Amino acid sequence: MEAVLRSRSRIAIVLLLCVSSLLSGFATDHARAGTREDRLQMLQLTNAAREKKDRDALKLDRVLSQYALAHSRAMADDGALFHSEDLSDVLRGVNWSMGGENVGVAHSLPTAHSAFMASKFHRQNILQSGYDHVAIGVFESDGSFWVTVIFYG
């Protein structure tokens, strides 16, 4: 029971970060696709977490990252987090047997990554040993970074 409460507390923290990011973002009217550096920063944070657990580094799929960027932009436009409707359709055309997706919003990319790591299921995606590729889309809107990370292997 205590583990369930801790898990719910972590989920509540992630949701709180998401809601506070949304509410604070209404003050300005700024939106842009994340830069190459933003995408590489998320990749570095992800691979650093994997390295600490003796997992191989993920290779960035630049083509699929265009989809991830479009997904992040759609979430920012809607002002809500949501997963891809059918991940198997998204992964069509790549060599995969397993896949996963993390989506989030935060004031910074390190904060988004920390929220992912604080969530059991998001952390499992990041640390899954069967994954060897990742696609990353970052969209900045009103001071918040909307992030889509697609894992596959």
mmCIF file of C-alpha atoms in Angstrom:
data_model
loop_
_atom_site.group_PDB
_atom_site.id
_atom_site.type_symbol
_atom_site.label_atom_id
_atom_site.label_comp_id
_atom_site.label_asym_id
_atom_site.label_seq_id
_atom_site.Cartn_x
_atom_site.Cartn_y
_atom_site.Cartn_z
ATOM 1 C CA MET A 1 0.000 0.000 0.000
ATOM 2 C CA GLU A 2 2.851 2.355 0.852
ATOM 3 C CA ALA A 3 4.403 1.731 -2.589
ATOM 4 C CA VAL A 4 1.090 2.611 -4.255
ATOM 5 C CA LEU A 5 0.910 5.848 -2.271
ATOM 6 C CA ARG A 6 4.500 6.743 -3.240
ATOM 7 C CA SER A 7 3.702 5.998 -6.872
ATOM 8 C CA ARG A 8 0.589 8.164 -6.714
ATOM 9 C CA SER A 9 2.608 10.932 -5.066
ATOM 10 C CA ARG A 10 5.134 10.846 -7.897
ATOM 11 C CA ILE A 11 2.355 10.943 -10.467
ATOM 12 C CA ALA A 12 0.824 13.891 -8.635
ATOM 13 C CA ILE A 13 4.176 15.704 -8.728
ATOM 14 C CA VAL A 14 4.503 15.113 -12.471
ATOM 15 C CA LEU A 15 0.954 16.355 -13.036
ATOM 16 C CA LEU A 16 1.579 19.377 -10.821
ATOM 17 C CA LEU A 17 4.659 20.247 -12.884
ATOM 18 C CA CYS A 18 2.596 19.930 -16.031
ATOM 19 C CA VAL A 19 -0.270 22.089 -14.764
ATOM 20 C CA SER A 20 2.036 24.778 -13.348
ATOM 21 C CA SER A 21 3.888 24.889 -16.660
ATOM 22 C CA LEU A 22 0.635 25.328 -18.509
ATOM 23 C CA LEU A 23 -0.695 28.044 -16.227
ATOM 24 C CA SER A 24 2.489 30.089 -16.183
ATOM 25 C CA GLY A 25 2.824 29.894 -19.949
ATOM 26 C CA PHE A 26 -0.210 32.066 -20.679
ATOM 27 C CA ALA A 27 1.647 35.303 -19.899
ATOM 28 C CA THR A 28 3.498 35.514 -23.215
ATOM 29 C CA ASP A 29 2.803 34.704 -26.848
ATOM 30 C CA HIS A 30 5.957 32.840 -27.845
ATOM 31 C CA ALA A 31 6.176 29.501 -29.646
ATOM 32 C CA ARG A 32 8.945 27.816 -31.621
ATOM 33 C CA ALA A 33 10.191 24.434 -32.631
ATOM 34 C CA GLY A 34 12.904 23.299 -30.298
ATOM 35 C CA THR A 35 16.418 23.720 -31.571
ATOM 36 C CA ARG A 36 18.793 20.946 -32.531
ATOM 37 C CA GLU A 37 20.535 21.672 -29.217
ATOM 38 C CA ASP A 38 17.255 21.091 -27.311
ATOM 39 C CA ARG A 39 16.848 17.683 -28.948
ATOM 40 C CA LEU A 40 20.480 16.798 -28.281
ATOM 41 C CA GLN A 41 20.149 17.902 -24.647
ATOM 42 C CA MET A 42 17.219 15.511 -24.132
ATOM 43 C CA LEU A 43 19.218 12.764 -25.839
ATOM 44 C CA GLN A 44 22.204 13.440 -23.568
ATOM 45 C CA LEU A 45 20.042 13.416 -20.426
ATOM 46 C CA THR A 46 18.418 10.155 -21.517
ATOM 47 C CA ASN A 47 21.688 8.456 -22.409
ATOM 48 C CA ALA A 48 23.353 9.655 -19.188
ATOM 49 C CA ALA A 49 20.570 7.985 -17.184
ATOM 50 C CA ARG A 50 20.995 4.811 -19.241
ATOM 51 C CA GLU A 51 24.768 4.833 -18.746
ATOM 52 C CA LYS A 52 24.326 4.938 -14.957
ATOM 53 C CA LYS A 53 22.381 1.664 -15.243
ATOM 54 C CA ASP A 54 24.842 0.060 -17.705
ATOM 55 C CA ARG A 55 22.465 0.388 -20.661
ATOM 56 C CA ASP A 56 23.673 1.078 -24.193
ATOM 57 C CA ALA A 57 23.248 4.594 -25.534
ATOM 58 C CA LEU A 58 20.261 5.183 -27.789
ATOM 59 C CA LYS A 59 20.795 6.328 -31.373
ATOM 60 C CA LEU A 60 18.747 9.317 -32.499
ATOM 61 C CA ASP A 61 16.287 8.664 -35.338
ATOM 62 C CA ARG A 62 16.207 12.034 -37.078
ATOM 63 C CA VAL A 63 13.370 11.119 -39.461
ATOM 64 C CA LEU A 64 11.042 9.875 -36.711
ATOM 65 C CA SER A 65 12.047 12.932 -34.667
ATOM 66 C CA GLN A 66 10.098 15.032 -37.184
ATOM 67 C CA TYR A 67 6.956 13.148 -36.173
ATOM 68 C CA ALA A 68 7.867 13.621 -32.479
ATOM 69 C CA LEU A 69 8.236 17.372 -33.089
ATOM 70 C CA ALA A 70 4.831 17.543 -34.787
ATOM 71 C CA HIS A 71 3.324 15.642 -31.856
ATOM 72 C CA SER A 72 4.906 18.034 -29.338
ATOM 73 C CA ARG A 73 3.579 20.996 -31.298
ATOM 74 C CA ALA A 74 0.082 19.481 -31.387
ATOM 75 C CA MET A 75 0.163 19.043 -27.600
ATOM 76 C CA ALA A 76 1.282 22.661 -27.151
ATOM 77 C CA ASP A 77 -1.450 23.872 -29.512
ATOM 78 C CA ASP A 78 -4.062 21.877 -27.570
ATOM 79 C CA GLY A 79 -2.575 22.819 -24.189
ATOM 80 C CA ALA A 80 -2.765 19.169 -23.117
ATOM 81 C CA LEU A 81 -0.560 16.099 -22.932
ATOM 82 C CA PHE A 82 -1.572 13.048 -24.948
ATOM 83 C CA HIS A 83 0.109 9.979 -26.369
ATOM 84 C CA SER A 84 0.160 8.956 -30.014
ATOM 85 C CA GLU A 85 -3.076 7.172 -30.862
ATOM 86 C CA ASP A 86 -1.346 4.130 -32.383
ATOM 87 C CA LEU A 87 2.386 3.826 -31.760
ATOM 88 C CA SER A 88 2.648 0.845 -34.110
ATOM 89 C CA ASP A 89 1.494 3.108 -36.971
ATOM 90 C CA VAL A 90 4.068 5.715 -35.945
ATOM 91 C CA LEU A 91 6.823 3.067 -35.973
ATOM 92 C CA ARG A 92 5.789 1.640 -39.348
ATOM 93 C CA GLY A 93 8.807 1.529 -41.629
ATOM 94 C CA VAL A 94 11.442 1.138 -38.920
ATOM 95 C CA ASN A 95 12.900 -2.114 -37.618
ATOM 96 C CA TRP A 96 11.277 -2.589 -34.216
ATOM 97 C CA SER A 97 9.811 -5.282 -31.994
ATOM 98 C CA MET A 98 9.081 -3.096 -28.970
ATOM 99 C CA GLY A 99 8.289 0.579 -28.531
ATOM 100 C CA GLY A 100 7.314 3.155 -25.962
ATOM 101 C CA GLU A 101 6.560 6.845 -25.707
ATOM 102 C CA ASN A 102 7.089 9.511 -23.056
ATOM 103 C CA VAL A 103 5.321 12.860 -23.288
ATOM 104 C CA GLY A 104 5.670 15.778 -20.919
ATOM 105 C CA VAL A 105 5.799 19.518 -20.426
ATOM 106 C CA ALA A 106 8.052 21.546 -18.126
ATOM 107 C CA HIS A 107 9.874 24.871 -17.779
ATOM 108 C CA SER A 108 13.167 23.269 -18.785
ATOM 109 C CA LEU A 109 14.399 20.084 -20.388
ATOM 110 C CA PRO A 110 16.254 18.915 -17.249
ATOM 111 C CA THR A 111 12.999 19.363 -15.313
ATOM 112 C CA ALA A 112 11.106 17.315 -17.914
ATOM 113 C CA HIS A 113 13.736 14.590 -17.729
ATOM 114 C CA SER A 114 13.615 14.605 -13.909
ATOM 115 C CA ALA A 115 9.830 14.235 -14.025
ATOM 116 C CA PHE A 116 10.183 11.281 -16.403
ATOM 117 C CA MET A 117 12.710 9.656 -14.072
ATOM 118 C CA ALA A 118 10.391 10.215 -11.072
ATOM 119 C CA SER A 119 7.628 8.251 -12.819
ATOM 120 C CA LYS A 120 7.932 4.461 -12.778
ATOM 121 C CA PHE A 121 6.573 3.900 -16.289
ATOM 122 C CA HIS A 122 8.451 6.785 -17.907
ATOM 123 C CA ARG A 123 11.670 5.688 -16.187
ATOM 124 C CA GLN A 124 11.103 2.126 -17.464
ATOM 125 C CA ASN A 125 10.968 3.470 -21.022
ATOM 126 C CA ILE A 126 14.195 5.414 -20.531
ATOM 127 C CA LEU A 127 16.049 2.464 -19.008
ATOM 128 C CA GLN A 128 14.575 -0.392 -21.090
ATOM 129 C CA SER A 129 17.498 -2.520 -22.268
ATOM 130 C CA GLY A 130 15.688 -3.662 -25.434
ATOM 131 C CA TYR A 131 15.535 -0.170 -26.901
ATOM 132 C CA ASP A 132 18.328 0.976 -29.209
ATOM 133 C CA HIS A 133 16.791 4.018 -30.950
ATOM 134 C CA VAL A 134 14.963 7.132 -29.870
ATOM 135 C CA ALA A 135 13.110 9.962 -31.589
ATOM 136 C CA ILE A 136 12.829 13.290 -29.791
ATOM 137 C CA GLY A 137 10.594 16.255 -30.499
ATOM 138 C CA VAL A 138 10.771 19.476 -28.481
ATOM 139 C CA PHE A 139 8.433 22.422 -28.961
ATOM 140 C CA GLU A 140 8.725 25.556 -26.832
ATOM 141 C CA SER A 141 5.556 27.529 -26.217
ATOM 142 C CA ASP A 142 5.128 30.406 -23.787
ATOM 143 C CA GLY A 143 8.129 29.391 -21.707
ATOM 144 C CA SER A 144 7.240 25.698 -21.515
ATOM 145 C CA PHE A 145 8.974 22.851 -23.301
ATOM 146 C CA TRP A 146 6.597 20.230 -24.718
ATOM 147 C CA VAL A 147 8.480 16.971 -25.198
ATOM 148 C CA THR A 148 7.755 13.744 -27.078
ATOM 149 C CA VAL A 149 10.261 10.889 -26.778
ATOM 150 C CA ILE A 150 9.658 7.692 -28.775
ATOM 151 C CA PHE A 151 11.731 4.622 -27.941
ATOM 152 C CA TYR A 152 12.077 1.505 -30.027
ATOM 153 C CA GLY A 153 14.237 -1.532 -30.521
#
